[in-house]
Amino acid sequence: VSSSSGGGGAGGENSTTPSLPDPRHPPPPSPSPSLAVSAPPPVPAPPATSPTPPPRPGRPRSPAAAMLDVSKWPLFSLLGAKETAAVRQACVFGTSANEAVYVTHNNEFAVIGLNCSNCLGTGDSLSTIVPKTLDVLRGKKVASFSYGSGPHVLLATEGGELYVWGHNGYSQLGNGSTNQCGAPSLITTNLQGKRVR
């Protein structure tokens, strides 16, 4: 080991005394301890897709014009090309866009994803990477659907019925309780004789 008073070589390479940084070439910044330990920031979820508007009266709509492009959502990469092309309307939600509900051109309502708070309406709390159709909605013509916090889902049929399911900690489902609803439930309270659009 060389002493601090010796020649020590160029730039102090062999010296035990730390050399001062050259102001013309400052050293790279040292990593912050919080950055070295923390996880990468979450990727923001893409904006929800808007539903396909209904066709104008008197103008038939071609299948190509009615096709909804859901390929930008990683969750839909689990579907085949034929299944993806059949999607008419979709709603993607969840903290990482990891849950989706959708309706096909044949009016089949299907769900896929994490199933947080029973938001998929499958009757259980199991997640699924294979699309599941909801039997209670079979044969119903879906007019619109949406999700809210928790998450929970509301679905209106063309016949004016309102179905709800999912998180219900604040009675947001409108069914008179705060219990989660694991499967689509028809809301009739205060809607007798009224049509939901």
Coordinates of N, CA, C and O in Angstrom, one line a residue:
V1 N 0.9 -1.2 0.0 CA 0.0 0.0 0.0 C 0.9 1.2 0.0 O 1.8 1.3 0.8
S2 N 0.6 2.2 -0.9 CA 1.4 3.4 -0.9 C 0.9 4.4 0.1 O -0.2 4.4 0.4
S3 N 1.8 5.3 0.4 CA 1.4 6.3 1.4 C 0.7 7.4 0.7 O 0.9 7.6 -0.5
S4 N 0.1 8.3 1.5 CA -0.6 9.4 0.9 C 0.4 10.5 0.5 O 0.0 11.4 -0.3
S5 N 1.6 10.5 1.0 CA 2.5 11.5 0.7 C 3.4 11.2 -0.5 O 4.1 12.0 -1.0
G6 N 3.4 9.9 -1.0 CA 4.2 9.5 -2.1 C 3.6 10.0 -3.4 O 2.5 10.6 -3.5
G7 N 4.3 9.7 -4.5 CA 3.9 10.1 -5.9 C 2.6 9.5 -6.2 O 1.7 10.1 -6.8
G8 N 2.3 8.3 -5.8 CA 1.0 7.6 -6.0 C 0.5 7.4 -7.4 O -0.5 6.8 -7.6
G9 N 1.2 7.8 -8.4 CA 0.8 7.6 -9.7 C -0.2 8.6 -10.2 O -0.7 9.5 -9.5
A10 N -0.5 8.5 -11.5 CA -1.4 9.5 -12.1 C -2.8 9.5 -11.6 O -3.4 8.4 -11.5
G11 N -3.3 10.6 -11.2 CA -4.7 10.7 -10.8 C -4.9 10.0 -9.4 O -6.0 9.8 -9.0
G12 N -3.8 9.6 -8.7 CA -4.0 9.1 -7.4 C -4.5 7.6 -7.4 O -5.2 7.2 -6.4
E13 N -4.3 6.9 -8.4 CA -4.8 5.5 -8.5 C -4.3 4.6 -7.4 O -5.0 3.8 -6.9
N14 N -3.1 4.8 -6.9 CA -2.5 3.9 -5.9 C -2.6 4.6 -4.5 O -2.0 4.1 -3.6
S15 N -3.1 5.7 -4.4 CA -3.1 6.5 -3.2 C -4.3 6.1 -2.3 O -5.4 5.7 -2.8
T16 N -4.1 6.1 -1.0 CA -5.2 5.8 0.0 C -6.0 7.0 0.3 O -7.1 7.0 0.9
T17 N -5.5 8.2 -0.1 CA -6.3 9.4 0.1 C -7.2 9.6 -1.1 O -6.8 9.5 -2.2
P18 N -8.5 9.8 -0.8 CA -9.4 10.0 -1.9 C -9.1 11.2 -2.7 O -8.7 12.3 -2.1
S19 N -9.2 11.1 -4.0 CA -9.0 12.2 -4.8 C -10.2 13.1 -5.0 O -11.3 12.5 -4.9
L20 N -10.0 14.3 -5.2 CA -11.2 15.2 -5.4 C -11.7 15.1 -6.8 O -10.9 14.9 -7.8
P21 N -13.0 15.2 -7.1 CA -13.5 15.0 -8.4 C -13.0 16.2 -9.3 O -12.9 17.3 -8.8
D22 N -12.8 15.9 -10.5 CA -12.4 16.9 -11.5 C -13.7 17.6 -11.9 O -14.7 17.0 -12.3
P23 N -13.8 19.0 -11.7 CA -15.0 19.7 -12.0 C -15.4 19.6 -13.4 O -16.6 19.8 -13.8
R24 N -14.4 19.4 -14.3 CA -14.8 19.2 -15.7 C -15.5 17.9 -16.1 O -16.1 17.8 -17.0
H25 N -15.3 16.9 -15.2 CA -15.8 15.6 -15.4 C -16.4 15.1 -14.1 O -15.8 14.3 -13.4
P26 N -17.6 15.6 -13.7 CA -18.2 15.2 -12.4 C -18.5 13.7 -12.4 O -18.8 13.1 -13.5
P27 N -18.4 13.0 -11.3 CA -18.8 11.6 -11.2 C -20.2 11.4 -11.5 O -21.0 12.3 -11.2
P28 N -20.6 10.2 -11.9 CA -22.1 10.0 -12.1 C -22.8 10.0 -10.8 O -22.2 9.7 -9.8
P29 N -24.1 10.4 -10.8 CA -24.8 10.5 -9.5 C -25.0 9.1 -8.9 O -25.1 8.1 -9.7
S30 N -24.9 9.0 -7.6 CA -25.0 7.7 -7.0 C -26.5 7.4 -6.9 O -27.3 8.3 -6.7
P31 N -26.9 6.1 -7.0 CA -28.3 5.8 -7.0 C -28.9 6.0 -5.6 O -28.3 5.8 -4.6
S32 N -30.1 6.6 -5.6 CA -30.8 6.8 -4.4 C -31.2 5.5 -3.7 O -31.7 4.6 -4.4
P33 N -31.1 5.3 -2.4 CA -31.5 4.1 -1.8 C -32.9 3.8 -2.0 O -33.3 2.6 -2.2
S34 N -33.8 4.8 -2.1 CA -35.2 4.5 -2.3 C -35.5 4.0 -3.7 O -36.4 3.2 -3.9
L35 N -34.7 4.4 -4.7 CA -35.0 3.9 -6.0 C -34.4 2.5 -6.2 O -35.0 1.8 -6.9
A36 N -33.4 2.2 -5.5 CA -32.8 0.9 -5.6 C -33.7 -0.2 -5.0 O -33.7 -1.3 -5.4
V37 N -34.6 0.2 -4.1 CA -35.4 -0.8 -3.4 C -36.8 -0.9 -3.9 O -37.5 -1.9 -3.9
S38 N -37.3 0.3 -4.4 CA -38.7 0.3 -4.8 C -39.0 -0.4 -6.1 O -38.1 -0.6 -6.9
A39 N -40.2 -0.8 -6.3 CA -40.7 -1.4 -7.5 C -40.9 -0.4 -8.6 O -41.0 0.8 -8.3
P40 N -40.9 -0.8 -9.8 CA -41.1 0.2 -10.9 C -42.5 0.8 -10.7 O -43.4 0.1 -10.2
P41 N -42.7 2.0 -11.2 CA -44.0 2.6 -11.1 C -45.1 1.8 -11.9 O -44.7 1.2 -12.9
P42 N -46.3 1.8 -11.4 CA -47.3 1.0 -12.1 C -47.6 1.6 -13.5 O -47.5 2.8 -13.6
V43 N -48.0 0.7 -14.4 CA -48.3 1.2 -15.7 C -49.7 1.6 -15.7 O -50.6 0.9 -15.3
P44 N -50.0 2.9 -16.1 CA -51.4 3.3 -16.1 C -52.3 2.5 -17.0 O -51.8 2.1 -18.1
A45 N -53.5 2.2 -16.6 CA -54.4 1.5 -17.5 C -54.8 2.3 -18.7 O -55.0 3.6 -18.5
P46 N -54.9 1.7 -19.8 CA -55.4 2.5 -21.0 C -56.8 3.0 -20.8 O -57.5 2.4 -20.0
P47 N -57.2 4.0 -21.4 CA -58.6 4.5 -21.3 C -59.6 3.4 -21.7 O -59.3 2.6 -22.6
A48 N -60.7 3.4 -21.0 CA -61.8 2.5 -21.4 C -62.3 2.7 -22.8 O -62.3 3.9 -23.2
T49 N -62.6 1.6 -23.5 CA -63.1 1.8 -24.8 C -64.6 2.2 -24.7 O -65.3 1.9 -23.9
S50 N -64.9 3.1 -25.7 CA -66.3 3.5 -25.7 C -67.1 2.5 -26.5 O -66.6 1.8 -27.4
P51 N -68.4 2.3 -26.1 CA -69.2 1.3 -26.8 C -69.4 1.7 -28.3 O -69.4 2.9 -28.6
T52 N -69.7 0.7 -29.1 CA -70.0 1.0 -30.5 C -71.4 1.6 -30.6 O -72.3 1.1 -30.0
P53 N -71.5 2.8 -31.2 CA -72.8 3.4 -31.3 C -73.8 2.6 -32.1 O -73.4 1.8 -33.0
P54 N -75.1 2.7 -31.8 CA -76.1 1.9 -32.6 C -76.1 2.4 -34.0 O -75.7 3.5 -34.3
P55 N -76.5 1.5 -34.9 CA -76.6 1.9 -36.3 C -77.6 3.0 -36.5 O -78.6 3.0 -35.8
R56 N -77.4 3.8 -37.5 CA -78.4 4.8 -37.9 C -79.6 4.2 -38.5 O -79.5 3.2 -39.2
P57 N -80.8 4.7 -38.2 CA -82.0 4.1 -38.8 C -81.9 4.2 -40.3 O -81.5 5.1 -40.9
G58 N -82.3 3.1 -41.0 CA -82.4 3.0 -42.4 C -81.1 2.7 -43.1 O -81.0 2.6 -44.3
R59 N -80.0 2.6 -42.3 CA -78.7 2.3 -42.9 C -78.1 1.1 -42.3 O -77.7 1.1 -41.1
P60 N -78.2 0.0 -43.0 CA -77.6 -1.3 -42.4 C -76.1 -1.1 -42.2 O -75.4 -0.5 -43.0
R61 N -75.7 -1.7 -41.2 CA -74.2 -1.6 -40.8 C -73.5 -2.9 -41.2 O -74.0 -4.0 -41.0
S62 N -72.4 -2.7 -41.9 CA -71.6 -3.8 -42.3 C -70.9 -4.4 -41.1 O -70.5 -3.7 -40.2
P63 N -70.6 -5.7 -41.1 CA -69.8 -6.3 -40.0 C -68.5 -5.7 -39.8 O -68.0 -5.5 -38.7
A64 N -67.8 -5.2 -40.9 CA -66.5 -4.6 -40.8 C -66.6 -3.3 -40.1 O -65.8 -2.9 -39.3
A65 N -67.7 -2.5 -40.3 CA -67.9 -1.2 -39.7 C -68.2 -1.4 -38.2 O -67.9 -0.5 -37.4
A66 N -68.8 -2.5 -37.8 CA -69.2 -2.7 -36.5 C -68.2 -3.4 -35.6 O -68.3 -3.6 -34.4
M67 N -67.0 -3.8 -36.2 CA -66.0 -4.5 -35.5 C -65.3 -3.5 -34.5 O -64.9 -2.4 -34.9
L68 N -65.1 -4.0 -33.3 CA -64.5 -3.2 -32.2 C -63.1 -3.8 -32.1 O -62.9 -5.0 -31.9
D69 N -62.1 -2.9 -32.1 CA -60.7 -3.4 -32.0 C -60.3 -3.4 -30.5 O -60.1 -2.4 -29.9
V70 N -60.2 -4.6 -30.0 CA -59.8 -4.8 -28.6 C -58.4 -5.4 -28.5 O -58.0 -5.7 -27.4
S71 N -57.7 -5.4 -29.6 CA -56.4 -6.0 -29.6 C -55.4 -5.2 -28.7 O -54.4 -5.8 -28.3
K72 N -55.6 -3.9 -28.5 CA -54.7 -3.1 -27.7 C -54.7 -3.5 -26.2 O -53.8 -3.1 -25.5
W73 N -55.7 -4.3 -25.8 CA -55.8 -4.7 -24.4 C -55.1 -6.1 -24.2 O -55.6 -7.0 -24.8
P74 N -54.1 -6.2 -23.4 CA -53.4 -7.5 -23.3 C -54.3 -8.6 -22.8 O -54.1 -9.7 -23.2
L75 N -55.4 -8.3 -22.1 CA -56.3 -9.3 -21.6 C -57.0 -10.0 -22.8 O -57.2 -11.2 -22.7
F76 N -57.2 -9.3 -23.9 CA -57.9 -9.9 -25.0 C -56.9 -10.7 -25.9 O -57.4 -11.4 -26.8
S77 N -55.7 -10.7 -25.6 CA -54.7 -11.6 -26.3 C -54.9 -13.0 -25.9 O -54.4 -13.9 -26.6
L78 N -55.7 -13.3 -24.8 CA -56.0 -14.6 -24.4 C -57.1 -15.3 -25.3 O -57.3 -16.5 -25.2
L79 N -57.8 -14.4 -26.1 CA -58.8 -14.9 -26.9 C -58.3 -15.2 -28.3 O -57.3 -14.6 -28.7
G80 N -58.9 -16.1 -29.0 CA -58.5 -16.3 -30.4 C -59.0 -15.2 -31.3 O -59.8 -14.4 -30.9
A81 N -58.5 -15.2 -32.6 CA -58.8 -14.2 -33.5 C -60.3 -14.2 -33.8 O -60.9 -13.1 -33.9
K82 N -61.0 -15.3 -33.9 CA -62.4 -15.4 -34.1 C -63.2 -14.8 -33.0 O -64.2 -14.1 -33.2
E83 N -62.8 -15.2 -31.7 CA -63.5 -14.6 -30.6 C -63.3 -13.1 -30.5 O -64.2 -12.4 -30.1
T84 N -62.1 -12.6 -30.7 CA -61.8 -11.2 -30.7 C -62.6 -10.4 -31.7 O -63.2 -9.4 -31.4
A85 N -62.8 -11.0 -32.9 CA -63.5 -10.3 -34.0 C -65.0 -10.3 -33.6 O -65.8 -9.5 -34.2
A86 N -65.5 -11.2 -32.8 CA -66.9 -11.3 -32.4 C -67.3 -10.2 -31.4 O -68.5 -10.0 -31.1
V87 N -66.4 -9.5 -30.8 CA -66.7 -8.6 -29.7 C -67.3 -7.3 -30.3 O -66.8 -6.7 -31.1
R88 N -68.6 -7.0 -29.8 CA -69.3 -5.9 -30.2 C -69.1 -4.7 -29.3 O -69.0 -3.5 -29.7
Q89 N -69.0 -4.9 -28.0 CA -68.9 -3.9 -27.0 C -68.1 -4.5 -25.8 O -68.3 -5.6 -25.5
A90 N -67.2 -3.7 -25.3 CA -66.3 -4.2 -24.2 C -66.1 -3.1 -23.2 O -66.1 -2.0 -23.5
C91 N -65.9 -3.6 -21.9 CA -65.5 -2.7 -20.8 C -64.3 -3.4 -20.1 O -64.5 -4.5 -19.6
V92 N -63.2 -2.7 -20.1 CA -62.0 -3.2 -19.5 C -61.7 -2.4 -18.2 O -61.8 -1.2 -18.3
F93 N -61.5 -3.0 -17.1 CA -61.3 -2.3 -15.8 C -60.3 -3.1 -14.9 O -59.8 -4.1 -15.3
G94 N -60.2 -2.6 -13.7 CA -59.3 -3.2 -12.8 C -58.0 -2.4 -12.7 O -57.7 -1.6 -13.6
T95 N -57.3 -2.6 -11.6 CA -56.1 -1.7 -11.4 C -55.0 -1.9 -12.5 O -54.3 -1.0 -12.7
S96 N -55.0 -3.0 -13.1 CA -54.0 -3.2 -14.2 C -54.7 -3.6 -15.5 O -54.2 -4.4 -16.3
A97 N -56.0 -3.2 -15.7 CA -56.8 -3.6 -16.8 C -56.8 -5.1 -16.9 O -56.7 -5.7 -18.0
N98 N -57.1 -5.7 -15.8 CA -57.0 -7.2 -15.7 C -58.4 -7.8 -15.6 O -58.5 -9.0 -15.2
E99 N -59.4 -7.1 -15.9 CA -60.8 -7.6 -15.8 C -61.6 -7.0 -17.0 O -61.4 -5.9 -17.3
A100 N -62.4 -7.9 -17.6 CA -63.2 -7.4 -18.8 C -64.5 -8.1 -18.8 O -64.6 -9.3 -18.5
V101 N -65.5 -7.3 -19.2 CA -66.8 -7.9 -19.6 C -67.1 -7.4 -21.0 O -66.7 -6.3 -21.4
Y102 N -67.7 -8.2 -21.8 CA -68.0 -7.9 -23.2 C -69.2 -8.6 -23.7 O -69.6 -9.6 -23.2
V103 N -69.8 -8.1 -24.8 CA -70.9 -8.7 -25.4 C -70.5 -8.9 -26.9 O -69.8 -8.1 -27.5
T104 N -70.9 -10.0 -27.5 CA -70.6 -10.4 -28.8 C -71.7 -9.9 -29.8 O -72.8 -9.5 -29.4
H105 N -71.4 -10.0 -31.1 CA -72.4 -9.7 -32.1 C -73.6 -10.6 -32.0 O -74.7 -10.3 -32.5
N106 N -73.4 -11.8 -31.4 CA -74.5 -12.7 -31.2 C -75.2 -12.6 -29.9 O -75.9 -13.4 -29.4
N107 N -75.0 -11.4 -29.2 CA -75.6 -11.1 -27.9 C -75.2 -12.1 -26.8 O -76.0 -12.3 -25.9
E108 N -74.0 -12.7 -26.9 CA -73.5 -13.5 -25.8 C -72.7 -12.6 -24.9 O -71.9 -11.8 -25.4
F109 N -73.0 -12.6 -23.6 CA -72.3 -11.7 -22.7 C -71.2 -12.6 -22.0 O -71.5 -13.6 -21.4
A110 N -70.0 -12.2 -22.1 CA -68.9 -13.0 -21.5 C -68.0 -12.1 -20.6 O -68.0 -10.9 -20.7
V111 N -67.2 -12.8 -19.8 CA -66.3 -12.2 -18.8 C -65.0 -12.9 -18.8 O -64.9 -14.1 -19.2
I112 N -63.9 -12.2 -18.5 CA -62.6 -12.8 -18.4 C -61.8 -11.9 -17.4 O -62.0 -10.7 -17.3
G113 N -60.9 -12.6 -16.6 CA -60.0 -11.8 -15.8 C -59.9 -12.2 -14.4 O -60.2 -13.4 -14.0
L114 N -59.5 -11.3 -13.5 CA -59.2 -11.5 -12.1 C -60.4 -11.8 -11.2 O -60.2 -12.6 -10.3
N115 N -61.5 -11.2 -11.4 CA -62.7 -11.4 -10.6 C -62.6 -10.9 -9.2 O -63.1 -11.5 -8.2
C116 N -62.0 -9.7 -9.1 CA -62.0 -9.0 -7.8 C -63.4 -8.6 -7.3 O -64.1 -8.1 -8.1
S117 N -63.7 -8.9 -6.1 CA -65.0 -8.6 -5.5 C -66.2 -9.2 -6.3 O -67.3 -8.7 -6.3
N118 N -66.0 -10.4 -6.9 CA -67.0 -11.0 -7.7 C -67.5 -10.2 -8.9 O -68.6 -10.3 -9.3
C119 N -66.6 -9.3 -9.4 CA -67.0 -8.3 -10.4 C -67.3 -9.0 -11.8 O -67.9 -8.4 -12.7
L120 N -66.9 -10.3 -12.0 CA -67.2 -10.9 -13.2 C -68.6 -11.5 -13.3 O -69.1 -11.9 -14.3
G121 N -69.2 -11.7 -12.1 CA -70.6 -12.2 -12.0 C -70.7 -13.7 -12.4 O -71.7 -14.2 -12.8
T122 N -69.6 -14.5 -12.1 CA -69.7 -15.9 -12.5 C -70.3 -16.8 -11.4 O -70.4 -18.0 -11.5
G123 N -70.6 -16.2 -10.2 CA -71.2 -16.9 -9.1 C -70.2 -17.5 -8.2 O -70.5 -18.1 -7.2
D124 N -68.9 -17.2 -8.5 CA -67.9 -17.6 -7.5 C -66.8 -16.5 -7.5 O -66.9 -15.5 -8.2
S125 N -65.8 -16.7 -6.8 CA -64.7 -15.7 -6.7 C -63.5 -16.1 -7.5 O -62.4 -15.5 -7.3
L126 N -63.6 -17.1 -8.4 CA -62.4 -17.6 -9.1 C -62.1 -16.7 -10.3 O -63.0 -16.3 -11.1
S127 N -60.9 -16.5 -10.5 CA -60.4 -15.8 -11.7 C -60.5 -16.7 -12.9 O -60.5 -17.9 -12.7
T128 N -60.5 -16.2 -14.1 CA -60.6 -17.0 -15.3 C -59.8 -16.4 -16.5 O -59.9 -15.2 -16.7
I129 N -59.0 -17.2 -17.1 CA -58.3 -16.8 -18.3 C -59.0 -17.3 -19.6 O -58.6 -17.1 -20.7
V130 N -60.1 -18.1 -19.3 CA -60.9 -18.6 -20.4 C -62.2 -17.8 -20.3 O -62.8 -17.8 -19.2
P131 N -62.7 -17.2 -21.4 CA -64.0 -16.4 -21.3 C -65.1 -17.3 -20.8 O -65.2 -18.5 -21.2
K132 N -65.9 -16.8 -19.9 CA -67.1 -17.5 -19.4 C -68.3 -16.7 -19.8 O -68.4 -15.4 -19.7
T133 N -69.4 -17.3 -20.3 CA -70.6 -16.7 -20.6 C -71.5 -16.7 -19.3 O -71.4 -17.7 -18.5
L134 N -72.3 -15.7 -19.1 CA -73.2 -15.7 -17.9 C -74.6 -16.2 -18.3 O -75.3 -15.5 -19.1
D135 N -74.9 -17.4 -17.8 CA -76.2 -18.0 -18.2 C -77.4 -17.2 -18.0 O -78.3 -17.2 -18.7
V136 N -77.4 -16.4 -16.9 CA -78.6 -15.7 -16.5 C -78.9 -14.6 -17.6 O -80.0 -14.1 -17.7
L137 N -77.9 -14.2 -18.3 CA -78.1 -13.2 -19.4 C -78.2 -13.8 -20.8 O -78.4 -13.0 -21.7
R138 N -78.3 -15.1 -20.8 CA -78.4 -15.8 -22.1 C -79.8 -15.4 -22.8 O -80.8 -15.4 -22.1
G139 N -79.8 -15.0 -24.0 CA -81.0 -14.6 -24.7 C -81.4 -13.1 -24.4 O -82.4 -12.7 -25.1
K140 N -80.7 -12.4 -23.6 CA -81.0 -11.0 -23.3 C -80.3 -10.2 -24.3 O -79.1 -10.5 -24.6
K141 N -80.9 -9.2 -24.9 CA -80.2 -8.3 -25.8 C -79.6 -7.1 -24.9 O -80.4 -6.3 -24.3
V142 N -78.3 -7.1 -24.8 CA -77.6 -6.1 -24.0 C -77.7 -4.7 -24.7 O -77.2 -4.6 -25.8
A143 N -78.2 -3.7 -24.0 CA -78.2 -2.3 -24.5 C -76.9 -1.6 -24.1 O -76.3 -0.9 -24.9
S144 N -76.6 -1.7 -22.8 CA -75.4 -1.0 -22.4 C -74.9 -1.7 -21.1 O -75.7 -2.3 -20.4
F145 N -73.7 -1.4 -20.7 CA -73.1 -1.9 -19.4 C -72.0 -1.0 -19.0 O -71.4 -0.3 -19.9
S146 N -71.7 -1.0 -17.7 CA -70.6 -0.1 -17.2 C -70.1 -0.7 -15.9 O -70.8 -1.6 -15.3
Y147 N -69.0 -0.2 -15.5 CA -68.5 -0.7 -14.2 C -68.3 0.6 -13.3 O -68.2 1.7 -13.8
G148 N -68.1 0.3 -12.0 CA -67.9 1.4 -11.0 C -66.9 0.9 -10.0 O -66.4 -0.3 -10.1
S149 N -66.6 1.7 -9.0 CA -65.6 1.4 -8.0 C -65.9 0.1 -7.3 O -67.1 -0.3 -7.1
G150 N -64.9 -0.6 -6.8 CA -65.0 -1.8 -6.0 C -64.4 -3.0 -6.6 O -63.7 -3.7 -5.9
P151 N -64.6 -3.4 -7.8 CA -65.5 -2.9 -8.8 C -66.9 -3.6 -8.8 O -67.1 -4.6 -8.2
H152 N -67.8 -2.9 -9.4 CA -69.2 -3.5 -9.6 C -69.6 -3.2 -11.1 O -69.0 -2.4 -11.7
V153 N -70.6 -4.0 -11.6 CA -71.0 -3.8 -12.9 C -72.5 -3.6 -13.0 O -73.3 -4.3 -12.2
L154 N -73.0 -2.8 -13.9 CA -74.4 -2.6 -14.1 C -74.6 -2.8 -15.6 O -73.8 -2.4 -16.4
L155 N -75.7 -3.5 -15.9 CA -76.0 -3.9 -17.3 C -77.5 -3.7 -17.5 O -78.4 -4.1 -16.8
A156 N -77.8 -2.9 -18.6 CA -79.2 -2.7 -19.0 C -79.5 -3.5 -20.3 O -78.7 -3.5 -21.2
T157 N -80.7 -4.1 -20.3 CA -81.1 -4.8 -21.5 C -81.9 -3.9 -22.4 O -82.5 -2.9 -21.9
E158 N -82.1 -4.3 -23.7 CA -83.0 -3.6 -24.5 C -84.4 -3.7 -24.1 O -85.3 -2.8 -24.4
G159 N -84.8 -4.7 -23.3 CA -86.1 -4.8 -22.7 C -86.3 -4.0 -21.5 O -87.4 -4.0 -20.9
G160 N -85.3 -3.2 -21.1 CA -85.5 -2.2 -20.0 C -85.1 -2.8 -18.6 O -85.4 -2.2 -17.6
E161 N -84.5 -4.0 -18.6 CA -84.2 -4.6 -17.3 C -82.8 -4.1 -16.9 O -81.9 -3.8 -17.7
L162 N -82.6 -4.1 -15.5 CA -81.3 -3.7 -15.0 C -80.7 -4.8 -14.1 O -81.4 -5.3 -13.2
Y163 N -79.5 -5.3 -14.5 CA -78.8 -6.3 -13.8 C -77.6 -5.7 -13.1 O -76.9 -4.9 -13.7
V164 N -77.3 -6.2 -11.9 CA -76.1 -5.7 -11.2 C -75.3 -6.8 -10.5 O -75.9 -7.8 -10.2
W165 N -74.0 -6.6 -10.3 CA -73.2 -7.6 -9.6 C -71.9 -7.0 -9.2 O -71.5 -6.0 -9.7
G166 N -71.2 -7.6 -8.2 CA -69.9 -7.2 -7.8 C -69.9 -6.6 -6.4 O -70.7 -6.9 -5.6
H167 N -69.0 -5.7 -6.2 CA -68.8 -5.0 -4.9 C -70.0 -4.2 -4.5 O -70.6 -3.5 -5.4
N168 N -70.4 -4.2 -3.3 CA -71.6 -3.5 -2.8 C -71.4 -2.9 -1.4 O -72.4 -2.8 -0.7
G169 N -70.2 -2.5 -1.1 CA -70.0 -2.0 0.3 C -70.7 -0.8 0.7 O -70.9 -0.5 1.8
Y170 N -71.2 0.0 -0.3 CA -71.9 1.2 -0.1 C -73.3 1.2 -0.6 O -73.8 2.3 -1.0
S171 N -73.8 0.0 -0.9 CA -75.2 -0.2 -1.5 C -75.2 0.4 -2.9 O -76.3 0.8 -3.3
Q172 N -74.1 0.4 -3.6 CA -74.1 1.0 -4.9 C -74.8 0.2 -5.9 O -75.1 0.6 -7.0
L173 N -75.1 -1.1 -5.6 CA -75.9 -1.9 -6.5 C -77.4 -1.6 -6.5 O -78.1 -2.0 -7.4
G174 N -77.8 -0.9 -5.5 CA -79.2 -0.6 -5.5 C -80.2 -1.7 -5.1 O -81.4 -1.7 -5.4
N175 N -79.6 -2.7 -4.5 CA -80.5 -3.9 -4.1 C -80.9 -3.9 -2.7 O -81.4 -4.9 -2.2
G176 N -80.7 -2.8 -1.9 CA -81.2 -2.7 -0.6 C -80.2 -3.4 0.5 O -80.6 -3.5 1.6
S177 N -79.0 -3.8 0.1 CA -78.1 -4.4 1.0 C -76.7 -3.8 0.8 O -76.5 -3.1 -0.1
T178 N -75.7 -4.3 1.6 CA -74.3 -4.0 1.4 C -73.6 -5.3 1.1 O -72.3 -5.3 1.2
N179 N -74.3 -6.4 0.8 CA -73.6 -7.6 0.5 C -73.1 -7.7 -0.9 O -73.8 -7.2 -1.8
Q180 N -72.0 -8.3 -1.1 CA -71.5 -8.4 -2.5 C -72.5 -9.3 -3.3 O -73.1 -10.2 -2.7
C181 N -72.5 -9.1 -4.5 CA -73.4 -9.9 -5.4 C -72.6 -10.7 -6.4 O -71.9 -10.0 -7.3
G182 N -72.5 -12.0 -6.3 CA -71.6 -12.8 -7.1 C -72.1 -13.1 -8.5 O -71.3 -13.6 -9.3
A183 N -73.3 -12.9 -8.7 CA -73.9 -13.2 -10.1 C -74.9 -12.1 -10.4 O -75.4 -11.4 -9.5
P184 N -75.1 -11.9 -11.7 CA -76.1 -10.9 -12.1 C -77.4 -11.0 -11.4 O -78.0 -12.1 -11.3
S185 N -77.9 -9.9 -10.8 CA -79.1 -9.9 -10.1 C -80.0 -8.8 -10.7 O -79.6 -7.7 -10.9
L186 N -81.3 -9.2 -11.0 CA -82.2 -8.3 -11.6 C -82.7 -7.3 -10.5 O -83.2 -7.7 -9.4
I187 N -82.6 -6.0 -10.7 CA -83.1 -5.0 -9.8 C -84.5 -4.6 -10.2 O -84.8 -4.2 -11.3
T188 N -85.4 -4.8 -9.2 CA -86.8 -4.5 -9.4 C -87.3 -3.4 -8.4 O -88.3 -2.7 -8.7
T189 N -86.6 -3.3 -7.3 CA -87.0 -2.3 -6.3 C -87.0 -0.9 -6.9 O -86.0 -0.5 -7.5
N190 N -88.1 -0.2 -6.7 CA -88.3 1.2 -7.2 C -88.2 1.3 -8.7 O -88.1 2.4 -9.2
L191 N -88.2 0.2 -9.4 CA -88.2 0.2 -10.9 C -89.4 -0.4 -11.5 O -89.5 -0.5 -12.7
Q192 N -90.4 -0.8 -10.7 CA -91.6 -1.4 -11.2 C -92.3 -0.5 -12.2 O -92.5 0.7 -11.9
G193 N -92.5 -1.0 -13.4 CA -93.2 -0.2 -14.4 C -92.3 0.8 -15.1 O -92.8 1.6 -15.9
K194 N -91.0 0.8 -14.8 CA -90.1 1.7 -15.4 C -89.2 1.0 -16.3 O -88.9 -0.2 -16.1
R195 N -88.7 1.6 -17.3 CA -87.8 1.0 -18.3 C -86.4 1.7 -18.2 O -86.3 2.9 -18.3
V196 N -85.4 0.9 -18.0 CA -84.0 1.5 -17.9 C -83.4 1.5 -19.3 O -83.6 0.5 -20.1
R197 N -82.8 2.6 -19.7 CA -82.1 2.7 -21.0 C -80.7 2.9 -20.9 O -80.1 3.5 -20.1

